[in-house]
Amino acid sequence: MNKLFFYNTLTRKKEEFKPIKKGRVGLYTCGPTVYNYAHIGNLRSYVFADLLVRTLRYNYGEKNVKWAMNITDVDDKTIRDSKIKYPDLAAMAALKKFTAEFEKYFWEDLKKLNINKPNVITHAADKKYIGKMQDLVTKIFKAGFAYIKDGSVYFDVAKYGQKHKYGLLVEIDVSKLKTGASVDADEYEKENAQDFVLWKVEKPGEPSWEFKLNGQKLPGRPGWHIECSAMGQAELGMPFDIHTGGIDLKFPHHENEIAQSVIGYECESPVKFWLHNEHLLVDGQRMGKRFNNFYTIKDLKAKDIDPLAYRFLCLQTGYGKTMNFTWEALKAAEEGLKHLYNQAKQLYFLWPENNGINNIEEGKKKISKKFNQKFLEAINNDLNMPKALAVVQELLKSNLTQEEKYTTLFKFDEVLGLNLNSIILDPSSNWQVEELKIGRERARKEKNWAEADKLRLQIEKLGYMVEDTKDGQRISKK
Ligand code: AMP
Ligand code: ZN
């Protein structure tokens, strides 16, 4: 068994990962707030989570990794926007209808990026989980770490800070905490750390659930942080192995998740490994809905860019590094991906006895142990995907047989998720022509007209015509 290492935000170190229960891994990913289309910054988080899950499965086996993700379908933003979109519906009906629409788009986007579906998908507004959240609020209250104020329930951070460390994922100056001051908003800066809301009092015209605490009727709805604590515990137990999210979730969301679980589930450390992906930036600023600098999968499609090119772009940067988005970088990634597809097709079509690929067991024997080991070392080293891609290129350039290269490359795609299989099975495209087209595009960009003409002749020899238009080359069958 190869060792796995991940950078753990909790210890701020790269550490060896060992599951709590031998051979089985449980992980939880903070899912989207479904009030809008996901932008490609959000989607970077899910590409990262998918790569992590695929890497864990590559090591522990498909069935031994349980991946849970929530859908935040009740919070300040979903309620606000559902009322605007469906003013004539009852509050709960409007919320359900509104969030279901955006959830549908979310899964469609993930599919286009070849992100697997989690084993368990939990909805925060599901009655079953609302009950779990209420149980957790009750436990925290009974333990003396929560209080009721104007019908809402708040977590007592100062009291918690006396016994436990508040500020595990980010540095917090606890002395600056304003005792007794509370905050209702789900998102706030660490400079404004205060008692946060566990349960929010019902507001007229907003969806709410019955709740009784300490003999008082408290109709209302859960705060954002309690949602993830309760759903994570419900699906994975406590403690569990890994929790993921974007770095903006470290505080307050994940810090508060820890505090709630420490008290409510009497668990010293609810999660063993906290993994956070860095942001996707545009001109140096985080891509975000509130900054109005975001792109969605629809925008990619409008430019006729294969969403998998974005996945390929994500693979080229470690998840722990910021990544600056430009259309040029995405186009270059698309070209790189096409080139890889052509290399895969070439291997397939030039391999004389390619009927063997249907025999999985036979195929497995052909996987290069040496390259598989190199690949494992890259992915197991905190998901070093740029290195893994370098191993792919090394493999393709090596002097292994076609068969070995092919089977090894396809094995790697279990992790990379670039959908090589579907490309091979697509008979409509001719890899040789596509490869020449890419070369000619490059030659034209470099104004190397002699090379471009040479490549044109080669394309024509294969029975195709080349037309140069203002949108680039158009190639058709003669
Ligand atoms: P939200 O739908 O806003 O709850 O966010 C979903 C996920 O996207 C969270 O894990 C965020 O941390 C993450 N996220 C938001 N903006 C970005 C960004 N620009 N780059 C990478 N991840 C992001
Ligand atoms: Zn969460």
Short mmCIF file of C-alpha atoms and ligand atoms in Angstrom, two decimals:
data_model
loop_
_atom_site.label_atom_id
_atom_site.label_comp_id
_atom_site.label_asym_id
_atom_site.label_seq_id
_atom_site.Cartn_x
_atom_site.Cartn_y
_atom_site.Cartn_z
CA MET A 1 0.00 0.00 0.00
CA ASN A 2 1.34 3.38 -0.97
CA LYS A 3 1.31 6.17 1.55
CA LEU A 4 -0.97 9.16 1.07
CA PHE A 5 -0.15 12.70 2.13
CA PHE A 6 -2.48 15.67 2.34
CA TYR A 7 -2.02 19.21 3.53
CA ASN A 8 -4.20 19.45 6.63
CA THR A 9 -5.48 22.97 7.38
CA LEU A 10 -5.99 21.92 10.99
CA THR A 11 -2.28 21.30 11.62
CA ARG A 12 -0.99 23.48 8.74
CA LYS A 13 1.23 20.58 7.70
CA LYS A 14 1.39 17.98 5.02
CA GLU A 15 0.62 14.77 6.92
CA GLU A 16 0.30 11.11 6.19
CA PHE A 17 -3.34 10.19 5.81
CA LYS A 18 -4.66 7.08 7.53
CA PRO A 19 -8.39 6.41 7.71
CA ILE A 20 -10.04 6.16 11.13
CA LYS A 21 -11.50 2.77 10.17
CA LYS A 22 -8.89 0.73 8.40
CA GLY A 23 -9.40 0.58 4.64
CA ARG A 24 -12.54 2.74 4.60
CA VAL A 25 -12.76 6.48 4.11
CA GLY A 26 -15.60 8.90 4.81
CA LEU A 27 -15.52 12.42 3.47
CA TYR A 28 -17.85 15.39 3.38
CA THR A 29 -17.86 18.25 0.90
CA CYS A 30 -19.70 21.52 1.47
CA GLY A 31 -22.08 21.62 -1.45
CA PRO A 32 -23.46 24.62 -3.30
CA THR A 33 -25.97 27.18 -2.14
CA VAL A 34 -28.51 26.73 -4.88
CA TYR A 35 -29.69 30.30 -5.53
CA ASN A 36 -27.93 30.86 -8.85
CA TYR A 37 -25.86 29.04 -11.46
CA ALA A 38 -22.54 27.80 -10.13
CA HIS A 39 -19.64 29.76 -11.57
CA ILE A 40 -16.41 28.09 -12.65
CA GLY A 41 -14.77 29.25 -9.39
CA ASN A 42 -17.30 27.23 -7.40
CA LEU A 43 -16.79 24.40 -9.83
CA ARG A 44 -13.05 24.40 -9.13
CA SER A 45 -14.01 23.27 -5.61
CA TYR A 46 -15.93 20.32 -6.96
CA VAL A 47 -13.28 19.35 -9.51
CA PHE A 48 -10.88 19.28 -6.56
CA ALA A 49 -13.25 17.19 -4.40
CA ASP A 50 -13.79 14.80 -7.33
CA LEU A 51 -10.04 14.40 -7.84
CA LEU A 52 -9.64 13.71 -4.14
CA VAL A 53 -12.37 11.07 -4.15
CA ARG A 54 -10.98 9.45 -7.30
CA THR A 55 -7.51 9.38 -5.73
CA LEU A 56 -8.88 7.79 -2.55
CA ARG A 57 -10.73 5.20 -4.64
CA TYR A 58 -7.61 4.48 -6.67
CA ASN A 59 -5.93 3.59 -3.38
CA TYR A 60 -8.71 2.03 -1.30
CA GLY A 61 -11.06 0.67 -3.94
CA GLU A 62 -14.29 2.03 -5.35
CA LYS A 63 -16.61 0.76 -2.63
CA ASN A 64 -14.48 1.73 0.35
CA VAL A 65 -14.86 5.47 -0.02
CA LYS A 66 -18.10 7.15 1.05
CA TRP A 67 -18.54 10.66 -0.24
CA ALA A 68 -21.29 12.85 1.18
CA MET A 69 -22.23 16.30 -0.13
CA ASN A 70 -24.95 18.64 0.97
CA ILE A 71 -27.15 20.99 -0.96
CA THR A 72 -27.73 24.24 0.89
CA ASP A 73 -31.34 24.81 -0.09
CA VAL A 74 -32.33 26.96 2.86
CA ASP A 75 -30.34 30.04 3.90
CA ASP A 76 -30.55 33.83 3.66
CA LYS A 77 -29.90 33.95 -0.09
CA THR A 78 -32.16 31.10 -1.22
CA ILE A 79 -35.05 32.53 0.83
CA ARG A 80 -34.48 36.09 -0.42
CA ASP A 81 -34.37 35.12 -4.10
CA SER A 82 -37.15 32.52 -4.02
CA LYS A 83 -39.52 35.19 -2.72
CA ILE A 84 -38.55 37.48 -5.59
CA LYS A 85 -38.94 34.78 -8.24
CA TYR A 86 -42.17 33.23 -6.94
CA PRO A 87 -44.02 35.98 -5.02
CA ASP A 88 -47.38 34.26 -5.46
CA LEU A 89 -46.38 30.93 -3.96
CA ALA A 90 -46.36 30.06 -0.26
CA ALA A 91 -42.87 30.62 1.20
CA MET A 92 -41.95 26.92 1.53
CA ALA A 93 -43.30 26.01 -1.91
CA ALA A 94 -41.42 28.93 -3.48
CA LEU A 95 -38.19 27.87 -1.77
CA LYS A 96 -38.50 24.23 -2.89
CA LYS A 97 -39.33 25.13 -6.48
CA PHE A 98 -36.62 27.75 -6.75
CA THR A 99 -33.82 25.64 -5.25
CA ALA A 100 -34.80 22.51 -7.20
CA GLU A 101 -34.22 24.40 -10.45
CA PHE A 102 -30.73 25.52 -9.57
CA GLU A 103 -29.86 22.15 -8.13
CA LYS A 104 -30.75 20.58 -11.46
CA TYR A 105 -28.39 22.94 -13.27
CA PHE A 106 -25.68 22.17 -10.73
CA TRP A 107 -25.75 18.42 -11.42
CA GLU A 108 -25.76 19.10 -15.15
CA ASP A 109 -22.63 21.23 -14.76
CA LEU A 110 -20.90 18.54 -12.72
CA LYS A 111 -21.72 15.96 -15.36
CA LYS A 112 -20.19 18.14 -18.07
CA LEU A 113 -17.01 18.31 -16.00
CA ASN A 114 -17.09 14.53 -15.53
CA ILE A 115 -17.41 14.92 -11.76
CA ASN A 116 -18.89 11.81 -10.22
CA LYS A 117 -22.03 12.04 -8.13
CA PRO A 118 -21.42 11.70 -4.39
CA ASN A 119 -22.67 8.53 -2.71
CA VAL A 120 -24.97 10.55 -0.50
CA ILE A 121 -26.57 13.89 -1.26
CA THR A 122 -28.19 15.59 1.71
CA HIS A 123 -30.64 18.46 1.45
CA ALA A 124 -30.61 20.93 4.32
CA ALA A 125 -34.35 21.60 3.99
CA ASP A 126 -35.16 17.87 4.19
CA LYS A 127 -37.31 17.24 7.28
CA LYS A 128 -35.15 14.30 8.25
CA TYR A 129 -32.06 16.52 8.53
CA ILE A 130 -33.93 19.47 10.05
CA GLY A 131 -34.72 17.04 12.90
CA LYS A 132 -31.00 16.20 13.25
CA MET A 133 -30.11 19.90 13.31
CA GLN A 134 -32.70 20.53 16.01
CA ASP A 135 -31.30 17.62 18.05
CA LEU A 136 -27.85 19.15 17.79
CA VAL A 137 -29.06 22.61 18.83
CA THR A 138 -30.80 21.00 21.80
CA LYS A 139 -27.63 19.16 22.85
CA ILE A 140 -25.55 22.33 22.66
CA PHE A 141 -28.18 24.21 24.66
CA LYS A 142 -28.36 21.49 27.32
CA ALA A 143 -24.57 21.48 27.61
CA GLY A 144 -24.81 25.19 28.46
CA PHE A 145 -23.13 26.58 25.34
CA ALA A 146 -26.17 28.20 23.73
CA TYR A 147 -28.78 30.75 24.72
CA ILE A 148 -32.12 31.95 23.43
CA LYS A 149 -32.56 35.59 22.49
CA ASP A 150 -35.65 37.03 20.79
CA GLY A 151 -36.71 33.57 19.61
CA SER A 152 -33.35 32.70 18.01
CA VAL A 153 -30.70 30.41 19.48
CA TYR A 154 -27.04 31.49 19.57
CA PHE A 155 -23.77 29.71 20.27
CA ASP A 156 -21.83 31.19 23.19
CA VAL A 157 -18.36 31.63 21.67
CA ALA A 158 -16.73 33.28 24.71
CA LYS A 159 -17.79 30.43 26.97
CA TYR A 160 -16.55 27.94 24.42
CA GLY A 161 -13.24 29.80 24.25
CA GLN A 162 -12.68 29.31 27.98
CA LYS A 163 -12.43 25.54 27.58
CA HIS A 164 -11.55 25.00 23.94
CA LYS A 165 -9.53 26.69 21.28
CA TYR A 166 -11.69 28.84 18.97
CA GLY A 167 -9.55 29.63 15.95
CA LEU A 168 -8.18 26.28 14.86
CA LEU A 169 -8.39 26.85 11.12
CA VAL A 170 -7.63 30.57 11.18
CA GLU A 171 -5.98 32.76 13.81
CA ILE A 172 -8.53 34.56 15.94
CA ASP A 173 -7.85 37.02 18.69
CA VAL A 174 -10.40 35.75 21.20
CA SER A 175 -9.80 38.73 23.48
CA LYS A 176 -11.49 40.90 20.83
CA LEU A 177 -14.70 38.87 20.99
CA LYS A 178 -17.62 40.98 22.11
CA THR A 179 -19.22 38.94 24.87
CA GLY A 180 -22.94 38.57 24.44
CA ALA A 181 -22.97 40.34 21.05
CA SER A 182 -24.52 38.08 18.48
CA VAL A 183 -24.65 37.92 14.72
CA ASP A 184 -27.51 36.63 12.58
CA ALA A 185 -25.77 36.71 9.20
CA ASP A 186 -24.29 33.41 8.04
CA GLU A 187 -21.19 35.02 6.58
CA TYR A 188 -18.94 37.53 8.37
CA GLU A 189 -15.28 38.42 8.70
CA LYS A 190 -13.12 37.06 11.49
CA GLU A 191 -12.65 40.57 12.84
CA ASN A 192 -16.37 40.49 13.55
CA ALA A 193 -16.40 37.12 15.27
CA GLN A 194 -19.34 37.00 17.68
CA ASP A 195 -21.88 34.55 18.98
CA PHE A 196 -23.29 32.96 15.85
CA VAL A 197 -26.81 31.84 15.18
CA LEU A 198 -27.76 28.15 15.44
CA TRP A 199 -31.48 28.58 14.90
CA LYS A 200 -33.13 31.67 13.45
CA VAL A 201 -36.48 32.94 14.59
CA GLU A 202 -39.33 32.72 12.08
CA LYS A 203 -39.88 35.89 10.05
CA PRO A 204 -43.21 36.70 8.42
CA GLY A 205 -43.41 35.34 4.90
CA GLU A 206 -40.38 33.06 5.32
CA PRO A 207 -40.29 29.27 5.44
CA SER A 208 -40.04 27.82 8.93
CA TRP A 209 -40.23 24.61 10.94
CA GLU A 210 -41.70 23.91 14.39
CA PHE A 211 -39.13 23.63 17.17
CA LYS A 212 -39.41 23.34 20.93
CA LEU A 213 -36.47 24.11 23.19
CA ASN A 214 -36.47 24.41 26.97
CA GLY A 215 -40.27 24.37 26.98
CA GLN A 216 -40.44 27.29 24.54
CA LYS A 217 -41.92 27.20 21.07
CA LEU A 218 -39.32 28.50 18.63
CA PRO A 219 -40.58 28.23 15.06
CA GLY A 220 -37.76 29.08 12.69
CA ARG A 221 -35.04 27.66 10.50
CA PRO A 222 -31.47 26.43 10.90
CA GLY A 223 -28.38 28.62 10.62
CA TRP A 224 -26.00 27.64 7.84
CA HIS A 225 -23.24 26.19 10.04
CA ILE A 226 -25.47 23.80 11.98
CA GLU A 227 -26.66 22.32 8.70
CA CYS A 228 -23.28 20.87 7.77
CA SER A 229 -22.42 19.69 11.29
CA ALA A 230 -25.65 17.71 11.57
CA MET A 231 -25.63 16.28 8.06
CA GLY A 232 -21.98 15.28 8.22
CA GLN A 233 -22.49 13.43 11.49
CA ALA A 234 -25.72 11.82 10.24
CA GLU A 235 -24.02 10.32 7.20
CA LEU A 236 -20.46 9.69 8.28
CA GLY A 237 -20.56 9.38 12.05
CA MET A 238 -18.29 11.30 14.35
CA PRO A 239 -15.39 11.83 14.01
CA PHE A 240 -14.94 11.31 10.27
CA ASP A 241 -11.91 11.38 8.00
CA ILE A 242 -11.96 14.34 5.62
CA HIS A 243 -13.93 17.56 5.16
CA THR A 244 -13.45 19.74 2.07
CA GLY A 245 -14.43 23.20 0.87
CA GLY A 246 -13.03 26.39 -0.62
CA ILE A 247 -10.68 28.44 1.59
CA ASP A 248 -13.33 31.10 2.17
CA LEU A 249 -15.24 28.48 4.16
CA LYS A 250 -12.49 28.09 6.79
CA PHE A 251 -14.02 30.96 8.69
CA PRO A 252 -16.64 31.26 9.97
CA HIS A 253 -18.31 28.19 8.46
CA HIS A 254 -15.84 25.42 9.28
CA GLU A 255 -14.57 26.96 12.51
CA ASN A 256 -18.15 27.06 13.75
CA GLU A 257 -18.82 23.54 12.53
CA ILE A 258 -15.96 22.36 14.74
CA ALA A 259 -17.20 24.26 17.81
CA GLN A 260 -20.75 22.93 17.41
CA SER A 261 -19.63 19.32 17.02
CA VAL A 262 -17.13 19.47 19.87
CA ILE A 263 -19.93 20.44 22.24
CA GLY A 264 -22.96 18.73 20.70
CA TYR A 265 -21.33 15.42 19.79
CA GLU A 266 -18.79 15.53 22.63
CA CYS A 267 -16.07 14.93 20.13
CA GLU A 268 -12.57 16.20 20.73
CA SER A 269 -11.85 16.74 17.03
CA PRO A 270 -14.79 16.10 14.69
CA VAL A 271 -12.76 15.87 11.48
CA LYS A 272 -9.27 14.42 11.09
CA PHE A 273 -8.27 16.17 7.87
CA TRP A 274 -9.55 19.54 6.67
CA LEU A 275 -8.70 20.14 3.02
CA HIS A 276 -9.32 23.52 1.39
CA ASN A 277 -8.92 24.51 -2.23
CA GLU A 278 -7.60 27.93 -3.16
CA HIS A 279 -9.63 30.31 -5.24
CA LEU A 280 -10.03 30.87 -8.92
CA LEU A 281 -9.18 34.50 -9.60
CA VAL A 282 -9.97 36.99 -12.35
CA ASP A 283 -7.45 39.81 -12.66
CA GLY A 284 -6.16 39.04 -9.20
CA GLN A 285 -9.57 39.09 -7.52
CA ARG A 286 -11.54 36.04 -6.37
CA MET A 287 -14.22 34.99 -8.83
CA GLY A 288 -17.50 35.48 -7.03
CA LYS A 289 -21.14 36.27 -7.61
CA ARG A 290 -20.93 39.33 -5.45
CA PHE A 291 -17.97 40.72 -7.45
CA ASN A 292 -19.82 40.24 -10.71
CA ASN A 293 -16.72 38.83 -12.38
CA PHE A 294 -17.88 35.29 -12.94
CA TYR A 295 -18.31 32.85 -15.81
CA THR A 296 -20.45 29.75 -15.95
CA ILE A 297 -20.40 26.57 -18.02
CA LYS A 298 -22.95 28.26 -20.27
CA ASP A 299 -20.39 30.96 -21.09
CA LEU A 300 -17.90 28.27 -22.06
CA LYS A 301 -20.45 26.57 -24.27
CA ALA A 302 -21.29 29.90 -25.92
CA LYS A 303 -17.64 30.12 -26.97
CA ASP A 304 -17.79 26.52 -28.14
CA ILE A 305 -15.29 25.38 -25.53
CA ASP A 306 -15.55 21.85 -24.21
CA PRO A 307 -16.14 22.06 -20.41
CA LEU A 308 -13.60 19.28 -19.99
CA ALA A 309 -10.96 21.77 -21.14
CA TYR A 310 -11.72 23.59 -17.88
CA ARG A 311 -11.22 20.36 -15.94
CA PHE A 312 -7.90 19.93 -17.76
CA LEU A 313 -6.96 23.52 -16.86
CA CYS A 314 -7.71 22.79 -13.18
CA LEU A 315 -5.47 19.73 -13.36
CA GLN A 316 -2.56 21.94 -14.36
CA THR A 317 -2.51 23.81 -11.04
CA GLY A 318 -2.29 22.30 -7.56
CA TYR A 319 -5.58 22.75 -5.66
CA GLY A 320 -3.74 24.63 -2.91
CA LYS A 321 -2.57 27.39 -5.26
CA THR A 322 -4.58 30.29 -6.60
CA MET A 323 -5.32 30.05 -10.28
CA ASN A 324 -5.83 33.08 -12.46
CA PHE A 325 -8.50 32.60 -15.09
CA THR A 326 -8.04 33.87 -18.64
CA TRP A 327 -9.74 32.76 -21.84
CA GLU A 328 -6.29 32.36 -23.42
CA ALA A 329 -5.27 29.87 -20.73
CA LEU A 330 -8.52 27.98 -21.21
CA LYS A 331 -8.06 27.86 -24.99
CA ALA A 332 -4.49 26.61 -24.53
CA ALA A 333 -5.83 23.92 -22.16
CA GLU A 334 -8.38 22.94 -24.79
CA GLU A 335 -5.64 22.55 -27.34
CA GLY A 336 -3.60 20.48 -24.90
CA LEU A 337 -6.58 18.25 -24.19
CA LYS A 338 -7.29 17.74 -27.89
CA HIS A 339 -3.68 16.79 -28.35
CA LEU A 340 -3.94 14.23 -25.56
CA TYR A 341 -7.15 12.85 -27.13
CA ASN A 342 -5.34 12.49 -30.41
CA GLN A 343 -2.47 10.70 -28.76
CA ALA A 344 -4.97 8.31 -27.15
CA LYS A 345 -6.76 7.74 -30.44
CA GLN A 346 -3.50 7.14 -32.19
CA LEU A 347 -2.57 4.48 -29.64
CA TYR A 348 -5.91 2.82 -30.12
CA PHE A 349 -6.01 2.82 -33.88
CA LEU A 350 -2.40 1.95 -34.48
CA TRP A 351 -2.50 -0.93 -32.11
CA PRO A 352 -2.97 -3.94 -34.33
CA GLU A 353 -4.78 -6.21 -31.88
CA ASN A 354 -6.92 -3.63 -30.15
CA ASN A 355 -9.73 -6.12 -29.64
CA GLY A 356 -8.00 -7.00 -26.38
CA ILE A 357 -9.22 -3.83 -24.67
CA ASN A 358 -12.59 -5.38 -24.01
CA ASN A 359 -10.97 -7.93 -21.80
CA ILE A 360 -10.49 -5.97 -18.61
CA GLU A 361 -8.56 -8.65 -16.76
CA GLU A 362 -6.16 -9.12 -19.65
CA GLY A 363 -5.84 -5.36 -19.97
CA LYS A 364 -4.89 -4.98 -16.31
CA LYS A 365 -1.87 -7.20 -16.80
CA LYS A 366 -0.54 -4.77 -19.35
CA ILE A 367 -0.55 -1.78 -17.03
CA SER A 368 2.99 -0.57 -16.56
CA LYS A 369 3.93 -1.08 -12.91
CA LYS A 370 6.73 1.45 -13.18
CA PHE A 371 4.55 4.23 -14.54
CA ASN A 372 1.63 3.37 -12.29
CA GLN A 373 3.97 3.74 -9.34
CA LYS A 374 5.14 7.15 -10.56
CA PHE A 375 1.56 8.23 -11.10
CA LEU A 376 0.56 7.09 -7.61
CA GLU A 377 3.46 8.96 -6.06
CA ALA A 378 2.26 12.14 -7.75
CA ILE A 379 -1.44 11.90 -6.88
CA ASN A 380 -0.77 10.62 -3.36
CA ASN A 381 1.47 13.58 -2.70
CA ASP A 382 -1.33 16.02 -1.87
CA LEU A 383 -2.92 15.52 -5.30
CA ASN A 384 0.00 16.73 -7.36
CA MET A 385 -1.90 16.68 -10.64
CA PRO A 386 0.61 18.76 -12.65
CA LYS A 387 3.15 16.05 -11.83
CA ALA A 388 0.64 13.34 -12.73
CA LEU A 389 0.16 14.98 -16.15
CA ALA A 390 3.93 15.03 -16.59
CA VAL A 391 3.96 11.28 -15.87
CA VAL A 392 1.34 10.85 -18.61
CA GLN A 393 3.59 12.61 -21.12
CA GLU A 394 6.57 10.59 -19.99
CA LEU A 395 4.57 7.41 -20.48
CA LEU A 396 3.53 8.41 -23.99
CA LYS A 397 7.12 9.19 -24.95
CA SER A 398 8.50 6.00 -23.42
CA ASN A 399 9.47 2.94 -25.39
CA LEU A 400 6.75 0.75 -23.92
CA THR A 401 4.50 -1.12 -26.34
CA GLN A 402 1.31 0.48 -27.70
CA GLU A 403 -0.70 -1.94 -25.61
CA GLU A 404 1.10 -1.07 -22.38
CA LYS A 405 0.83 2.64 -23.05
CA TYR A 406 -2.82 2.38 -23.89
CA THR A 407 -3.88 0.33 -20.89
CA THR A 408 -1.81 2.43 -18.50
CA LEU A 409 -3.15 5.70 -19.87
CA PHE A 410 -6.72 4.50 -19.52
CA LYS A 411 -6.06 3.35 -15.99
CA PHE A 412 -4.79 6.85 -15.15
CA ASP A 413 -7.99 8.31 -16.53
CA GLU A 414 -9.84 6.73 -13.59
CA VAL A 415 -8.31 9.61 -11.62
CA LEU A 416 -7.87 12.32 -14.26
CA GLY A 417 -11.46 11.91 -15.45
CA LEU A 418 -10.82 13.29 -18.92
CA ASN A 419 -13.27 10.90 -20.51
CA LEU A 420 -10.75 9.23 -22.79
CA ASN A 421 -13.08 6.29 -23.32
CA SER A 422 -15.80 8.29 -24.97
CA ILE A 423 -13.29 9.93 -27.27
CA ILE A 424 -12.04 6.61 -28.53
CA LEU A 425 -15.55 5.42 -29.08
CA ASP A 426 -16.40 8.50 -31.14
CA PRO A 427 -15.85 7.32 -34.72
CA SER A 428 -16.75 10.67 -36.27
CA SER A 429 -13.36 12.25 -35.80
CA ASN A 430 -10.10 11.45 -37.51
CA TRP A 431 -7.20 11.83 -35.08
CA GLN A 432 -4.61 12.33 -37.79
CA VAL A 433 -6.49 15.25 -39.31
CA GLU A 434 -7.15 16.76 -35.90
CA GLU A 435 -3.52 16.53 -34.99
CA LEU A 436 -2.46 18.19 -38.25
CA LYS A 437 -5.07 20.88 -37.65
CA ILE A 438 -3.63 21.70 -34.24
CA GLY A 439 -0.11 21.87 -35.72
CA ARG A 440 -1.32 24.13 -38.52
CA GLU A 441 -3.09 26.43 -36.07
CA ARG A 442 0.15 26.79 -34.17
CA ALA A 443 2.13 27.40 -37.38
CA ARG A 444 -0.33 30.10 -38.47
CA LYS A 445 -0.13 31.79 -35.09
CA GLU A 446 3.64 31.84 -35.43
CA LYS A 447 3.28 33.13 -39.01
CA ASN A 448 5.23 30.12 -40.23
CA TRP A 449 3.44 30.00 -43.59
CA ALA A 450 5.70 27.38 -45.15
CA GLU A 451 4.90 24.95 -42.34
CA ALA A 452 1.18 25.82 -42.56
CA ASP A 453 1.16 25.05 -46.28
CA LYS A 454 2.98 21.80 -45.74
CA LEU A 455 0.39 20.73 -43.19
CA ARG A 456 -2.44 21.79 -45.51
CA LEU A 457 -1.12 19.43 -48.16
CA GLN A 458 -0.95 16.60 -45.66
CA ILE A 459 -4.56 17.21 -44.59
CA GLU A 460 -5.65 17.24 -48.23
CA LYS A 461 -3.85 13.98 -48.87
CA LEU A 462 -6.03 12.38 -46.21
CA GLY A 463 -9.13 13.41 -48.18
CA TYR A 464 -10.08 16.63 -46.36
CA MET A 465 -10.33 20.27 -47.40
CA VAL A 466 -9.04 23.23 -45.45
CA GLU A 467 -10.65 26.66 -45.52
CA ASP A 468 -9.20 29.59 -43.59
CA THR A 469 -11.97 31.73 -42.15
CA LYS A 470 -11.87 34.64 -39.70
CA ASP A 471 -12.86 32.17 -36.95
CA GLY A 472 -9.98 29.86 -37.81
CA GLN A 473 -9.65 26.78 -39.98
CA ARG A 474 -12.69 24.94 -41.24
CA ILE A 475 -12.04 21.39 -42.24
CA SER A 476 -14.46 19.24 -44.21
CA LYS A 477 -14.40 16.01 -46.16
CA LYS A 478 -13.65 16.40 -49.87
P1 AMP B 1 -21.29 28.49 -2.45
O1 AMP B 1 -22.23 27.94 -3.50
O2 AMP B 1 -21.17 29.96 -2.50
O3 AMP B 1 -21.64 27.97 -1.08
O4 AMP B 1 -19.84 27.96 -2.79
C1 AMP B 1 -19.58 26.65 -3.18
C2 AMP B 1 -18.10 26.34 -3.10
O5 AMP B 1 -17.35 27.15 -3.99
C3 AMP B 1 -17.48 26.59 -1.71
O6 AMP B 1 -16.64 25.49 -1.39
C4 AMP B 1 -16.66 27.85 -1.91
O7 AMP B 1 -15.59 27.91 -1.01
C5 AMP B 1 -16.20 27.67 -3.33
N1 AMP B 1 -15.79 28.89 -4.03
C6 AMP B 1 -16.43 30.08 -4.08
N2 AMP B 1 -15.75 30.97 -4.85
C7 AMP B 1 -14.67 30.32 -5.34
C8 AMP B 1 -13.57 30.67 -6.21
N3 AMP B 1 -13.48 31.88 -6.77
N4 AMP B 1 -12.63 29.73 -6.46
C9 AMP B 1 -12.72 28.49 -5.92
N5 AMP B 1 -13.71 28.08 -5.10
C10 AMP B 1 -14.68 28.99 -4.80
ZN ZN B 2 -20.83 23.40 4.75
#
